[in-house]
CSV table of C-alpha atoms and ligand atoms in Angstrom, one decimal:
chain,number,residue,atom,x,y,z
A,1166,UNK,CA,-4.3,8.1,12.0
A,1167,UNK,CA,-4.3,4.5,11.8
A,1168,UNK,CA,-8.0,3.0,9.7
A,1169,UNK,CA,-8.1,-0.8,9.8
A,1170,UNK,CA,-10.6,-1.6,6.7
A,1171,UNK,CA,-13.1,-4.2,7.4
A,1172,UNK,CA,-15.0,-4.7,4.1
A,1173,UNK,CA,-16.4,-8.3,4.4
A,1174,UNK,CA,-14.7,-8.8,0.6
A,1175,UNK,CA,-11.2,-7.4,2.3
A,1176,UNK,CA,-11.6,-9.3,5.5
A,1177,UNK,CA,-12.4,-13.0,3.6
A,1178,UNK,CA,-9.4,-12.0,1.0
A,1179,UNK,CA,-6.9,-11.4,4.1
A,1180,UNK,CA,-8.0,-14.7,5.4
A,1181,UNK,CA,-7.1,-16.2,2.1
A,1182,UNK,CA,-3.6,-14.6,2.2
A,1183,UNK,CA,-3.0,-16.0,5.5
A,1184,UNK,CA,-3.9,-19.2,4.7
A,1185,UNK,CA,-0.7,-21.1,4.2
A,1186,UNK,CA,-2.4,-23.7,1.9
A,1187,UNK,CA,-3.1,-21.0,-0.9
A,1188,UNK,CA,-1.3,-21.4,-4.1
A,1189,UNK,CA,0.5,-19.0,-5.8
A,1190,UNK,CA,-1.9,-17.9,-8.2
A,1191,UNK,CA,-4.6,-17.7,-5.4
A,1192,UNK,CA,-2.7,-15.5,-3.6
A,1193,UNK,CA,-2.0,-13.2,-6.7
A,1194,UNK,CA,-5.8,-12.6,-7.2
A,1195,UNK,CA,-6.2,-12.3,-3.5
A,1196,UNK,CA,-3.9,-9.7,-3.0
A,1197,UNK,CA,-5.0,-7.8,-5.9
A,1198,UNK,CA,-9.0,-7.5,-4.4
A,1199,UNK,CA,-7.3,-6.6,-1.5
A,1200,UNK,CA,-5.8,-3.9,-3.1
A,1201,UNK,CA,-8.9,-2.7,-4.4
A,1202,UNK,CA,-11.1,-2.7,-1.2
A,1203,UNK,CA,-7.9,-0.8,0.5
A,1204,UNK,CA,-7.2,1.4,-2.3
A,1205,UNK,CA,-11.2,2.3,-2.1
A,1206,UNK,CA,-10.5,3.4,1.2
A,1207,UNK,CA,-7.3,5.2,1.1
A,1208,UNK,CA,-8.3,7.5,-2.1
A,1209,UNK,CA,-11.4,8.4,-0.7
A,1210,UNK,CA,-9.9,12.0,0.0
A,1211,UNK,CA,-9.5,12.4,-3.3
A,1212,UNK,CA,-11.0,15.4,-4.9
A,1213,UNK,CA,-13.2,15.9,-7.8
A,1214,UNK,CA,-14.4,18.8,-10.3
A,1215,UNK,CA,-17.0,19.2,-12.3
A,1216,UNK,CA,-16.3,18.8,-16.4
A,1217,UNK,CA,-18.8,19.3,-19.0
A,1218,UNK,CA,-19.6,16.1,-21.0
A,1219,UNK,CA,-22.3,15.1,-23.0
A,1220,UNK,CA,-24.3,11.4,-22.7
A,1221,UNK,CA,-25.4,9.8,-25.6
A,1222,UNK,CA,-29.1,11.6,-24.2
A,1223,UNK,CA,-27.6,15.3,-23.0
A,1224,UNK,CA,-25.2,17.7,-21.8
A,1225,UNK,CA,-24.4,17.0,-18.3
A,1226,UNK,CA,-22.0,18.2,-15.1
A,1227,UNK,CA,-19.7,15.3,-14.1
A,1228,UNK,CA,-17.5,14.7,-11.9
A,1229,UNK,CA,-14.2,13.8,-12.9
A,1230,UNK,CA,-10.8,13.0,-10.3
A,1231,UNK,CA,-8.6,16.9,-10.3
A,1232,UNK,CA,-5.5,16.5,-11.5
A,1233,UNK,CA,-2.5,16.3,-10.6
A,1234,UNK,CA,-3.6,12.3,-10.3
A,1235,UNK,CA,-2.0,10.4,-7.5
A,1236,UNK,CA,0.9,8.9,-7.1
A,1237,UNK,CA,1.7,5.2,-6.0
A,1238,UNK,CA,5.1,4.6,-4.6
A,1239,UNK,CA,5.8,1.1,-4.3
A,1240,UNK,CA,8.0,-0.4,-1.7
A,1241,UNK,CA,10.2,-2.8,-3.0
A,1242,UNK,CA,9.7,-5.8,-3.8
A,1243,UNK,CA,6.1,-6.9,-1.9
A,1244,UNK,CA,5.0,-3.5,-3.0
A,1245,UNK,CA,4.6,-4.6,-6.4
A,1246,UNK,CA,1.6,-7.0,-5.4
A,1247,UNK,CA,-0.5,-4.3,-4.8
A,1248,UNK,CA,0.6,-2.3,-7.8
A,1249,UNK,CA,-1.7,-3.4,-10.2
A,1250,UNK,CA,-4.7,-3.3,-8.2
A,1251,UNK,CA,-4.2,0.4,-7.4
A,1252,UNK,CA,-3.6,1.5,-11.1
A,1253,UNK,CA,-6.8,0.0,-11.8
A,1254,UNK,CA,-8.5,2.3,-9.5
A,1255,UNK,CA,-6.5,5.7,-11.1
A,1256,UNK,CA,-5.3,4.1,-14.7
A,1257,UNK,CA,-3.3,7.4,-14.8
A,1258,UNK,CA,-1.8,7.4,-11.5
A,1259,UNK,CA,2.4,8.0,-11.6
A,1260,UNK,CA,4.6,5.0,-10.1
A,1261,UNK,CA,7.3,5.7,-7.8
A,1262,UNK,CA,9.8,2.4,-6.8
A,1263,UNK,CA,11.6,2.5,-3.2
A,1264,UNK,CA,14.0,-0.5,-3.4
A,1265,UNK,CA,14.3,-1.0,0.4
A,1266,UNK,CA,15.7,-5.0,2.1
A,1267,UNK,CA,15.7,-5.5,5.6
A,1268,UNK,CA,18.8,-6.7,6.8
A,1269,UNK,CA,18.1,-10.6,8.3
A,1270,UNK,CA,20.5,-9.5,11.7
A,1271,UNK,CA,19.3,-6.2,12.7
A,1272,UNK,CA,16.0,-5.7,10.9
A,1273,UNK,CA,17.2,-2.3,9.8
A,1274,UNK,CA,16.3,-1.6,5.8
A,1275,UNK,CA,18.8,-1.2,3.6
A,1276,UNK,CA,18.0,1.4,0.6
A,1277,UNK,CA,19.5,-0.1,-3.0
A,1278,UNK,CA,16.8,1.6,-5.2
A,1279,UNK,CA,15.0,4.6,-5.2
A,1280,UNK,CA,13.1,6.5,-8.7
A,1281,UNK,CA,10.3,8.4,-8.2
A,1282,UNK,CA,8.3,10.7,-10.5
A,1283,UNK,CA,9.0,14.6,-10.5
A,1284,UNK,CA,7.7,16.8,-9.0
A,1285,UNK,CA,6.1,14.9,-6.7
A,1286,UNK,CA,4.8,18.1,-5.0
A,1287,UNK,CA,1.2,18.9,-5.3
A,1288,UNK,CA,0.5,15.0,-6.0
A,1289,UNK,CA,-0.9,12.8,-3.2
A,1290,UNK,CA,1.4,10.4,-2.7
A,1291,UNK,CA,0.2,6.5,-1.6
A,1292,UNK,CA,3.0,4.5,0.0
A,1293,UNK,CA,2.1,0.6,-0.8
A,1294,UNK,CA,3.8,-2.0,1.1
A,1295,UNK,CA,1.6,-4.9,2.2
A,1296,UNK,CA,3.7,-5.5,5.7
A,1297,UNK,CA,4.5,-3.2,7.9
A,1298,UNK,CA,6.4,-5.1,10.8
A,1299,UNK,CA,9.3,-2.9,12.5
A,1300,UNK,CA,7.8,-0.7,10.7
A,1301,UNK,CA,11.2,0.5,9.7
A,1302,UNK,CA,11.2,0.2,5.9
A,1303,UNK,CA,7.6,2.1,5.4
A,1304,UNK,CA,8.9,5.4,7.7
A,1305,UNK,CA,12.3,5.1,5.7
A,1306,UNK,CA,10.0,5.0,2.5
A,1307,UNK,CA,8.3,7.6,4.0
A,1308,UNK,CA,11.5,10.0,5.1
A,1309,UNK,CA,12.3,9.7,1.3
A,1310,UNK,CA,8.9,10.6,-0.1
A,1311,UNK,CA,9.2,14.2,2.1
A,1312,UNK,CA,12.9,14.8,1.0
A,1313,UNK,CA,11.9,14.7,-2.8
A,1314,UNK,CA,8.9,17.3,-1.6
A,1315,UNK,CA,6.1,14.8,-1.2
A,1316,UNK,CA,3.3,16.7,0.0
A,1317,UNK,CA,0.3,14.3,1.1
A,1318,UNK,CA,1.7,11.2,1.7
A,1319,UNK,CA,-0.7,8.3,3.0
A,1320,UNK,CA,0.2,4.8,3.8
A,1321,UNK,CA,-1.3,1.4,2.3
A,1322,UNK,CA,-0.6,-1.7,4.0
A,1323,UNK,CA,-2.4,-5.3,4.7
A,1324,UNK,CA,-0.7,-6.3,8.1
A,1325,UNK,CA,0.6,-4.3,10.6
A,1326,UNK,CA,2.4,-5.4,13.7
A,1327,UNK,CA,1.1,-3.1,17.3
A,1328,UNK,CA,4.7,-1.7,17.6
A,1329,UNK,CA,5.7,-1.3,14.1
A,1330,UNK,CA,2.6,0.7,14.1
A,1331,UNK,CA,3.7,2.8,16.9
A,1332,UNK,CA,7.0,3.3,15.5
A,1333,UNK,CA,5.8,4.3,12.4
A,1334,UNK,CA,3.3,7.0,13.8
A,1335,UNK,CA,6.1,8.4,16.5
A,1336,UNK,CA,8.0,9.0,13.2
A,1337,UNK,CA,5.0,10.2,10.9
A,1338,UNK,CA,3.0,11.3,12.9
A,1339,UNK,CA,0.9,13.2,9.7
A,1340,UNK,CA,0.6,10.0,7.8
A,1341,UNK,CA,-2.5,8.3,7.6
A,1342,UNK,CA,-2.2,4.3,7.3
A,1343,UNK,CA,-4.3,2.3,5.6
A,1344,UNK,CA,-4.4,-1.5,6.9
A,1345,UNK,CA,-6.6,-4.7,6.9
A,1346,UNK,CA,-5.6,-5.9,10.0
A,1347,UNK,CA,-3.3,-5.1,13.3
A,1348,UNK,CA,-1.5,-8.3,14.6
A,1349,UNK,CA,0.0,-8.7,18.3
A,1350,UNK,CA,3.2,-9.5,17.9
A,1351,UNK,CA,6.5,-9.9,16.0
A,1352,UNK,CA,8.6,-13.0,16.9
A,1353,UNK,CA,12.7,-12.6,16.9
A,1354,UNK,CA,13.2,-12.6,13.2
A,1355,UNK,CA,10.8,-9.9,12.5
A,1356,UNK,CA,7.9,-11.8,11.5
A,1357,UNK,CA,4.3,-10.4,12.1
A,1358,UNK,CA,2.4,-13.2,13.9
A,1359,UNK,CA,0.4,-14.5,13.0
A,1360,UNK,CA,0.9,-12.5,9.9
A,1361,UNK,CA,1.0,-14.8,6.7
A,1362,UNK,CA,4.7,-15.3,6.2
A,1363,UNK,CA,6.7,-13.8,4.0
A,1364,UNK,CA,4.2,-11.6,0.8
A,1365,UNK,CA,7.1,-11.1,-1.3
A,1366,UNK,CA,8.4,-14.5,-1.4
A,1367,UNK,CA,4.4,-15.7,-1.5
A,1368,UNK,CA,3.7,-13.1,-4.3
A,1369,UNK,CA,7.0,-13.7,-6.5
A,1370,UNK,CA,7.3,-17.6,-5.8
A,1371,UNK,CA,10.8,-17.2,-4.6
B,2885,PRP,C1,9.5,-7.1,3.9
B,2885,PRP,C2,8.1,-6.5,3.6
B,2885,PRP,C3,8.3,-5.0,4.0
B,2885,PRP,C4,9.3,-5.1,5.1
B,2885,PRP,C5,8.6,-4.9,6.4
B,2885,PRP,O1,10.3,-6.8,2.9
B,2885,PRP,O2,7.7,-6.6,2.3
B,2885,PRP,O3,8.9,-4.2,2.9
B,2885,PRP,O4,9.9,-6.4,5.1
B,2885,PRP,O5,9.5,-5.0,7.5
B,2885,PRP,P1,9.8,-3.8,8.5
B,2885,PRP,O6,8.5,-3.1,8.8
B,2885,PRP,O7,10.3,-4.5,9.7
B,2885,PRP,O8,10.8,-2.8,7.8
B,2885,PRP,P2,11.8,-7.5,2.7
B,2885,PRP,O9,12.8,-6.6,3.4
B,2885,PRP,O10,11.7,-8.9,3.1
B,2885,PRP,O11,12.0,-7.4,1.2
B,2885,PRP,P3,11.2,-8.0,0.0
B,2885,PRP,O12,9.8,-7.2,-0.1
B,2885,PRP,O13,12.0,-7.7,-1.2
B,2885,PRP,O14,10.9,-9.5,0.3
């Protein structure tokens, strides 16, 4: 299942993002509102139960978010930007880190890094990487995630690219993705166009 989000709040930040013009720091708080009006979306699924609390005024039936909590996996390194975001949705969410680099010739990621919370089973499991182009790093990510057990697993991203999509649902056909927007094309060195460059060099300054 593929949702494309289209809060006005999301849509207007994602514009921001692509702007080549925004600074650093403007891009930082752009990508984190982003993450919350995605993150909205993607835990919507998740469950809740009923706990006893009392208000200042009475006893009351609340609903709380069941545990296990979530788990964010973060692809390495543009994966971080919407880290923080997230955790402020679920504060007590587990972190997960996939190091994964695309290789600048054949576009295929290379692993270096991989630590991710155990069990994982039982947890749903939210895959954050703001690009998905080839869409090769998020189903490696992904083909990870179900050999440690991963249950659940649903898919964040800001940009996809049509056939990095495809890919990625040929692959994972179970996994739900979560994006803001679905561009045309890549051009020869894997770039989504008209995409907004490169978000972890954007995000880290690099
Ligand atoms: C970029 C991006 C994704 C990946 C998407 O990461 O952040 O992780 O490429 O490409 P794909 O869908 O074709 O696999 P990059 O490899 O540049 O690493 P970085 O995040 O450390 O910059």
């Amino acid at each position: 299942m593929i949702r494309v989000c289209s809060h006005p709040i999301l849509r207007h930040a994602l514009s921001v993002l692509r702007d080549r013009k925004t600074s650093m720091e403007n891009f930082r708080k752009a990508i984190r509102r982003a993450s919350w009006a995605l993150g909205l979306e993607a835990l919507r699924g998740l469950e809740t139960r009923p706990r006893r609390i009392r208000t200042p005024l009475r006893p009351l039936s609340a609903p709380f978010l069941q545990s296990p909590p979530p788990c964010f996996v973060a692809v390495l390194r543009a994966g971080l930007a919407f880290l923080d975001g997230m955790l402020d949705l679920v504060p007590d969410a587990s972190v997960g880190h996939i190091g994964l680099y695309r290789d600048e010739k054949s576009l295929v990621p290379v692993r270096y890094y991989v630590n991710l919370p155990a069990p994982l089973k039982g947890a749903p499991v939210f895959l954050l990487d703001p690009m998905l182009a080839t869409g090769g790093s998020m189903a490696q990510a992904a083909a990870i995630l179900k050999s440690r057990g991963a249950g659940k697993i649903s898919a964040v991203s800001l940009i996809a690219s049509r056939q990095g999509l495809r890919r990625f649902h040929r692959q994972h056909p179970g996994i739900a993705v979560y994006v803001a927007a679905v561009d045309p094309y890549l051009n020869a060195r894997g770039f989504i166009i008209p995409g907004l460059g490169d978000a972890g060099d954007r995000f880290f300054g690099t």
